[in-house]
Amino acid sequence: MKKYKICVIEGDGIGKEVIPETIRVLKELGDFEFIKEHAGYECFKRCNSAIPDRTIETAKECDAILFGAVTTPKPKELEKKLYKSPILTLRKELDLYANVRPINNFEDIDFVIIRENTEGLYTNKEYYDDKKEIAIAERIISKKGSSRIIKFAFDYALKHHRKKVSCIHKANILRITDGLFLKIFNETAEKYKKFNINSDNYLIDATAMYIIKNPKMFDVMVTTNLFGDILSDEASGLLGGLGLAPSANIGDKHGLFEPVHGSAPDIAGKGIANPIASILSASMMLYYLGMKEKSKLLRDSVKSVLKKGYKTPDLGGNLKTTELTDKIIEEIKNK
């Protein structure tokens, strides 16, 4: 079996706790070469770069990237433009245009939010007009960006035996930008009817309500950058919190896997961070690398541990980060 090279970026805060635990789990499932690199606020303070060139090069050379979480710096440093976001930089450098966030509570909720990852409002194209005293951000929706993320969503549905793709938009108000996104969605949906994949579309504000009121109505969602970011964080509340929410950033040549949660400086160093989001992200990485049976084994092990009531404090339990990882490793060995 191929020995995969994994670029490991722990980042800041609890990233330095949950990523090592995830590596412990992965060592039980395969023979990997872990190459540790640096990025984040601590890295910025240490070497005046939030993401050194070496980190980017290593990420490009590896089979996948396992990413922790990074702390956002103080506003003064952001204003001086000294700090650039490591995750946004990697998404751009590696062209990781698809952000995939499964929402699955291992029981009755199971849908996936797929968001465009490289444009929309997250392009850092903001400026302040002193004369008019207004702040302006450009929202960019391109035909190319829309086409490939929508195709990715339908291909994902096909590959994972899903039955429906829903477009989430605000085309009734954002008629040009979201109008383009919805138009391309409808055109793409026609091509996938022959595969028995259904399609529909909902306004973003209504979707925010439907996720809470009736999450079972969704299967695969596809949407723009900001909408997907907000909806996926909202939906993680159905799972019990961000400590259970994994994600993947995928392009045509590279894949980066990270927990949805942030660096959580308020609990960093206390040994109580929930490692499950990171571990489930690793399960997504295994699937991406073609290790589907190992991916399922890891998910099933996490499911068993939660079903038995083993939890960290964020979920009402009392286990430490390492203790919960120990339980997951026990399940892997038992299975």
Short mmCIF file of C-alpha atoms in Angstrom, two decimals:
data_model
loop_
_atom_site.label_atom_id
_atom_site.label_comp_id
_atom_site.label_asym_id
_atom_site.label_seq_id
_atom_site.Cartn_x
_atom_site.Cartn_y
_atom_site.Cartn_z
CA MET A 1 0.00 0.00 0.00
CA LYS A 2 1.23 3.49 -0.83
CA LYS A 3 2.75 5.48 2.00
CA TYR A 4 0.96 8.82 1.86
CA LYS A 5 2.71 12.07 2.72
CA ILE A 6 0.61 14.31 4.95
CA CYS A 7 1.48 17.96 5.55
CA VAL A 8 0.58 18.69 9.18
CA ILE A 9 -0.14 22.28 10.25
CA GLU A 10 -1.20 22.45 13.89
CA GLY A 11 -1.74 26.22 13.90
CA ASP A 12 -2.61 27.94 17.19
CA GLY A 13 -4.53 27.31 20.39
CA ILE A 14 -6.35 23.99 20.53
CA GLY A 15 -5.06 23.17 17.06
CA LYS A 16 -1.84 22.17 18.83
CA GLU A 17 -3.89 19.76 20.97
CA VAL A 18 -6.41 18.17 18.58
CA ILE A 19 -4.09 17.67 15.60
CA PRO A 20 -1.53 15.55 17.54
CA GLU A 21 -4.43 13.45 18.83
CA THR A 22 -5.67 13.00 15.28
CA ILE A 23 -2.22 11.83 14.21
CA ARG A 24 -2.30 9.28 17.03
CA VAL A 25 -5.51 7.90 15.57
CA LEU A 26 -4.21 7.89 12.00
CA LYS A 27 -1.16 5.88 13.05
CA GLU A 28 -3.56 3.10 14.03
CA LEU A 29 -5.06 3.07 10.54
CA GLY A 30 -2.16 3.27 8.12
CA ASP A 31 1.47 3.99 7.41
CA PHE A 32 1.80 7.71 6.78
CA GLU A 33 4.68 10.12 6.51
CA PHE A 34 3.75 13.20 8.55
CA ILE A 35 5.62 16.36 7.59
CA LYS A 36 5.11 19.12 10.13
CA GLU A 37 5.02 22.73 8.95
CA HIS A 38 4.01 26.00 10.56
CA ALA A 39 1.36 28.66 10.04
CA GLY A 40 -0.80 30.94 12.17
CA TYR A 41 -0.48 33.80 14.62
CA GLU A 42 2.26 32.21 16.73
CA CYS A 43 4.21 31.59 13.53
CA PHE A 44 3.62 35.21 12.53
CA LYS A 45 4.98 36.52 15.82
CA ARG A 46 7.96 34.18 15.63
CA CYS A 47 9.08 34.67 12.03
CA ASN A 48 7.04 37.65 10.74
CA SER A 49 5.00 35.46 8.39
CA ALA A 50 1.67 33.81 9.08
CA ILE A 51 2.40 31.21 6.43
CA PRO A 52 6.01 30.85 5.24
CA ASP A 53 6.76 29.90 1.63
CA ARG A 54 8.15 26.59 2.85
CA THR A 55 4.77 25.65 4.31
CA ILE A 56 3.04 26.38 1.00
CA GLU A 57 5.60 24.36 -0.96
CA THR A 58 5.33 21.37 1.39
CA ALA A 59 1.53 21.52 1.15
CA LYS A 60 1.77 21.40 -2.64
CA GLU A 61 4.13 18.40 -2.55
CA CYS A 62 2.11 16.26 -0.12
CA ASP A 63 -0.85 13.97 -0.83
CA ALA A 64 -3.07 15.85 1.64
CA ILE A 65 -2.94 18.56 4.30
CA LEU A 66 -4.20 18.24 7.87
CA PHE A 67 -4.84 21.72 9.25
CA GLY A 68 -5.61 22.73 12.85
CA ALA A 69 -6.91 26.21 13.61
CA VAL A 70 -5.33 29.65 13.68
CA THR A 71 -5.88 32.68 15.87
CA THR A 72 -6.95 35.94 14.24
CA PRO A 73 -4.45 38.69 15.11
CA LYS A 74 -5.15 42.08 16.65
CA PRO A 75 -6.93 44.63 14.42
CA LYS A 76 -3.87 46.91 14.36
CA GLU A 77 -1.80 44.21 12.65
CA LEU A 78 -4.59 43.50 10.21
CA GLU A 79 -4.83 47.20 9.33
CA LYS A 80 -1.12 47.28 8.49
CA LYS A 81 -1.67 44.33 6.17
CA LEU A 82 1.25 42.50 7.77
CA TYR A 83 -0.77 39.37 8.40
CA LYS A 84 -2.37 37.25 5.68
CA SER A 85 -4.78 34.47 6.52
CA PRO A 86 -3.05 31.06 6.26
CA ILE A 87 -6.21 29.19 5.31
CA LEU A 88 -7.29 31.74 2.69
CA THR A 89 -3.75 31.71 1.31
CA LEU A 90 -3.73 27.92 1.03
CA ARG A 91 -7.16 27.89 -0.59
CA LYS A 92 -5.88 30.34 -3.20
CA GLU A 93 -2.42 28.80 -3.74
CA LEU A 94 -3.77 25.25 -4.04
CA ASP A 95 -7.01 26.30 -5.76
CA LEU A 96 -9.14 24.54 -3.16
CA TYR A 97 -12.42 25.75 -4.59
CA ALA A 98 -14.80 23.33 -2.86
CA ASN A 99 -15.50 23.45 0.85
CA VAL A 100 -17.34 20.32 2.00
CA ARG A 101 -19.03 20.25 5.42
CA PRO A 102 -21.04 17.14 6.35
CA ILE A 103 -23.81 17.63 8.90
CA ASN A 104 -24.37 14.18 10.41
CA ASN A 105 -25.41 13.34 13.96
CA PHE A 106 -25.06 9.56 13.34
CA GLU A 107 -28.82 9.19 13.77
CA ASP A 108 -31.47 11.06 11.80
CA ILE A 109 -29.67 14.12 10.39
CA ASP A 110 -27.45 13.63 7.36
CA PHE A 111 -26.85 16.34 4.77
CA VAL A 112 -23.84 18.07 3.25
CA ILE A 113 -23.15 21.74 2.65
CA ILE A 114 -20.85 22.44 -0.30
CA ARG A 115 -19.74 26.03 -0.64
CA GLU A 116 -17.66 27.88 -3.21
CA ASN A 117 -14.35 28.58 -1.53
CA THR A 118 -12.39 31.10 -3.60
CA GLU A 119 -14.61 34.07 -4.44
CA GLY A 120 -17.84 35.70 -3.22
CA LEU A 121 -17.16 38.16 -0.40
CA TYR A 122 -14.01 36.37 0.77
CA THR A 123 -11.61 37.83 -1.79
CA ASN A 124 -10.08 40.57 0.42
CA LYS A 125 -11.30 43.23 -2.02
CA GLU A 126 -12.40 45.85 0.48
CA TYR A 127 -11.65 49.53 0.71
CA TYR A 128 -12.73 52.67 2.53
CA ASP A 129 -13.75 55.81 0.66
CA ASP A 130 -12.67 58.75 2.85
CA LYS A 131 -14.61 61.34 0.88
CA LYS A 132 -17.90 59.47 1.00
CA GLU A 133 -17.11 57.88 4.39
CA ILE A 134 -18.26 54.46 3.26
CA ALA A 135 -16.67 51.03 3.43
CA ILE A 136 -17.06 48.84 0.35
CA ALA A 137 -16.52 45.12 -0.22
CA GLU A 138 -16.67 43.56 -3.67
CA ARG A 139 -18.68 40.36 -4.08
CA ILE A 140 -17.36 38.38 -7.01
CA ILE A 141 -19.42 35.58 -8.57
CA SER A 142 -17.87 34.26 -11.78
CA LYS A 143 -19.21 31.88 -14.40
CA LYS A 144 -16.12 29.68 -13.99
CA GLY A 145 -16.31 29.61 -10.17
CA SER A 146 -20.03 28.92 -10.16
CA SER A 147 -19.87 26.24 -12.85
CA ARG A 148 -17.16 24.18 -11.18
CA ILE A 149 -18.59 24.28 -7.65
CA ILE A 150 -22.07 23.37 -8.89
CA LYS A 151 -20.66 20.52 -11.00
CA PHE A 152 -18.65 19.42 -7.96
CA ALA A 153 -21.86 19.28 -5.89
CA PHE A 154 -23.72 17.16 -8.44
CA ASP A 155 -20.71 14.86 -8.89
CA TYR A 156 -20.49 14.55 -5.09
CA ALA A 157 -24.16 13.54 -4.97
CA LEU A 158 -23.55 10.97 -7.69
CA LYS A 159 -20.43 9.55 -6.04
CA HIS A 160 -21.97 9.34 -2.57
CA HIS A 161 -25.36 7.98 -3.71
CA ARG A 162 -27.26 11.11 -2.75
CA LYS A 163 -30.60 11.91 -4.36
CA LYS A 164 -30.95 15.69 -4.41
CA VAL A 165 -28.94 18.90 -4.75
CA SER A 166 -30.37 22.18 -3.46
CA CYS A 167 -29.12 25.59 -4.57
CA ILE A 168 -29.10 28.17 -1.77
CA HIS A 169 -29.14 31.78 -2.97
CA LYS A 170 -30.62 35.27 -2.71
CA ALA A 171 -31.35 35.84 -6.38
CA ASN A 172 -34.54 37.75 -5.61
CA ILE A 173 -32.38 40.63 -4.30
CA LEU A 174 -28.88 39.94 -5.63
CA ARG A 175 -30.24 39.51 -9.12
CA ILE A 176 -26.99 39.75 -11.05
CA THR A 177 -24.56 37.82 -8.83
CA ASP A 178 -26.85 35.19 -7.35
CA GLY A 179 -28.89 35.34 -10.54
CA LEU A 180 -25.85 34.02 -12.40
CA PHE A 181 -25.25 31.33 -9.77
CA LEU A 182 -28.87 30.13 -9.93
CA LYS A 183 -28.92 30.18 -13.74
CA ILE A 184 -25.83 27.96 -13.93
CA PHE A 185 -27.31 25.67 -11.27
CA ASN A 186 -30.50 25.15 -13.26
CA GLU A 187 -28.54 24.46 -16.44
CA THR A 188 -26.32 21.93 -14.65
CA ALA A 189 -29.29 20.26 -12.95
CA GLU A 190 -30.77 19.44 -16.36
CA LYS A 191 -27.65 17.45 -17.27
CA TYR A 192 -27.89 15.30 -14.13
CA LYS A 193 -31.55 14.34 -14.45
CA LYS A 194 -30.48 11.26 -16.40
CA PHE A 195 -28.71 10.09 -13.21
CA ASN A 196 -31.95 10.47 -11.21
CA ILE A 197 -30.55 13.32 -9.13
CA ASN A 198 -33.29 15.80 -8.28
CA SER A 199 -32.79 19.51 -7.74
CA ASP A 200 -34.50 22.45 -6.07
CA ASN A 201 -33.55 25.87 -4.74
CA TYR A 202 -34.24 27.97 -1.64
CA LEU A 203 -33.58 31.51 -0.51
CA ILE A 204 -30.79 31.80 2.05
CA ASP A 205 -32.95 33.36 4.78
CA ALA A 206 -35.64 30.69 4.45
CA THR A 207 -32.96 27.99 4.45
CA ALA A 208 -31.62 29.26 7.78
CA MET A 209 -35.06 28.52 9.24
CA TYR A 210 -35.55 25.20 7.43
CA ILE A 211 -32.22 23.84 8.71
CA ILE A 212 -33.55 24.15 12.26
CA LYS A 213 -37.20 23.35 11.58
CA ASN A 214 -36.82 20.45 9.15
CA PRO A 215 -33.18 19.46 8.44
CA LYS A 216 -34.27 16.17 6.86
CA MET A 217 -35.50 18.04 3.80
CA PHE A 218 -31.90 18.56 2.68
CA ASP A 219 -29.43 16.16 1.08
CA VAL A 220 -26.68 18.13 -0.67
CA MET A 221 -26.65 21.94 -0.61
CA VAL A 222 -24.50 24.09 -2.89
CA THR A 223 -24.05 27.79 -2.26
CA THR A 224 -21.72 30.76 -2.36
CA ASN A 225 -18.86 31.44 0.04
CA LEU A 226 -20.36 33.58 2.79
CA PHE A 227 -23.76 31.86 2.78
CA GLY A 228 -22.13 28.44 3.10
CA ASP A 229 -19.87 29.57 5.91
CA ILE A 230 -22.79 30.87 7.99
CA LEU A 231 -25.19 28.00 7.25
CA SER A 232 -22.63 25.31 8.11
CA ASP A 233 -21.85 26.90 11.47
CA GLU A 234 -25.58 27.16 12.17
CA ALA A 235 -26.11 23.55 11.15
CA SER A 236 -23.31 22.35 13.44
CA GLY A 237 -25.62 23.33 16.30
CA LEU A 238 -27.76 20.35 15.29
CA LEU A 239 -24.79 18.11 16.10
CA GLY A 240 -24.07 19.64 19.49
CA GLY A 241 -21.52 22.23 18.46
CA LEU A 242 -18.43 22.93 16.38
CA GLY A 243 -16.50 20.28 18.29
CA LEU A 244 -18.22 17.67 16.11
CA ALA A 245 -18.03 19.49 12.77
CA PRO A 246 -15.41 18.37 10.22
CA SER A 247 -14.64 19.87 6.83
CA ALA A 248 -12.64 19.44 3.65
CA ASN A 249 -11.23 21.94 1.19
CA ILE A 250 -10.83 20.22 -2.16
CA GLY A 251 -9.48 21.21 -5.57
CA ASP A 252 -8.59 19.30 -8.70
CA LYS A 253 -5.09 18.46 -7.40
CA HIS A 254 -5.04 19.01 -3.64
CA GLY A 255 -7.10 18.36 -0.50
CA LEU A 256 -6.94 20.09 2.88
CA PHE A 257 -8.85 18.80 5.89
CA GLU A 258 -9.65 20.79 9.01
CA PRO A 259 -12.12 20.99 11.89
CA VAL A 260 -14.64 23.79 11.46
CA HIS A 261 -13.92 25.22 14.92
CA GLY A 262 -11.39 27.96 15.64
CA SER A 263 -8.32 28.03 17.89
CA ALA A 264 -10.45 28.61 21.05
CA PRO A 265 -7.80 30.48 23.08
CA ASP A 266 -10.12 30.50 26.11
CA ILE A 267 -9.66 26.74 26.60
CA ALA A 268 -6.27 26.25 24.95
CA GLY A 269 -3.77 24.45 27.16
CA LYS A 270 -6.42 23.01 29.48
CA GLY A 271 -6.49 19.62 27.75
CA ILE A 272 -10.29 19.64 27.37
CA ALA A 273 -10.71 20.44 23.66
CA ASN A 274 -12.91 18.07 21.70
CA PRO A 275 -10.76 16.20 19.14
CA ILE A 276 -13.70 14.67 17.25
CA ALA A 277 -14.09 17.40 14.61
CA SER A 278 -10.42 17.00 13.76
CA ILE A 279 -10.62 13.20 13.80
CA LEU A 280 -13.70 13.20 11.55
CA SER A 281 -11.83 15.55 9.20
CA ALA A 282 -9.13 12.88 9.08
CA SER A 283 -11.82 10.35 8.15
CA MET A 284 -12.71 12.60 5.21
CA MET A 285 -9.02 12.70 4.32
CA LEU A 286 -8.83 8.91 4.30
CA TYR A 287 -11.79 8.77 1.92
CA TYR A 288 -10.13 11.36 -0.31
CA LEU A 289 -6.95 9.23 -0.40
CA GLY A 290 -8.95 6.19 -1.48
CA MET A 291 -8.88 4.47 1.93
CA LYS A 292 -12.66 4.12 2.08
CA GLU A 293 -12.81 1.15 4.47
CA LYS A 294 -10.46 2.85 6.94
CA SER A 295 -12.50 6.05 6.62
CA LYS A 296 -15.68 4.16 7.52
CA LEU A 297 -13.94 2.33 10.36
CA LEU A 298 -12.89 5.64 11.87
CA ARG A 299 -16.37 7.15 11.56
CA ASP A 300 -17.96 4.04 13.06
CA SER A 301 -15.51 4.16 15.96
CA VAL A 302 -16.36 7.78 16.71
CA LYS A 303 -20.06 6.94 16.50
CA SER A 304 -19.63 4.06 18.97
CA VAL A 305 -17.71 6.23 21.44
CA LEU A 306 -20.38 8.94 21.40
CA LYS A 307 -23.17 6.35 21.71
CA LYS A 308 -21.49 4.98 24.84
CA GLY A 309 -21.56 8.46 26.36
CA TYR A 310 -17.86 9.30 26.23
CA LYS A 311 -17.62 13.07 25.80
CA THR A 312 -15.49 16.13 26.48
CA PRO A 313 -16.87 19.06 28.54
CA ASP A 314 -18.27 20.94 25.52
CA LEU A 315 -20.77 18.09 25.11
CA GLY A 316 -21.51 17.75 28.81
CA GLY A 317 -18.90 15.06 29.52
CA ASN A 318 -15.79 15.05 31.66
CA LEU A 319 -13.12 13.38 29.54
CA LYS A 320 -9.86 15.08 28.65
CA THR A 321 -8.81 15.43 25.01
CA THR A 322 -6.33 12.55 25.24
CA GLU A 323 -8.80 10.34 27.14
CA LEU A 324 -11.45 10.67 24.42
CA THR A 325 -8.83 9.86 21.80
CA ASP A 326 -7.87 6.77 23.81
CA LYS A 327 -11.50 5.63 23.70
CA ILE A 328 -11.64 6.07 19.92
CA ILE A 329 -8.41 4.12 19.47
CA GLU A 330 -9.84 1.34 21.67
CA GLU A 331 -12.88 1.15 19.40
CA ILE A 332 -10.69 0.98 16.30
CA LYS A 333 -8.76 -1.94 17.79
CA ASN A 334 -11.97 -3.68 18.86
CA LYS A 335 -13.50 -3.35 15.41
#
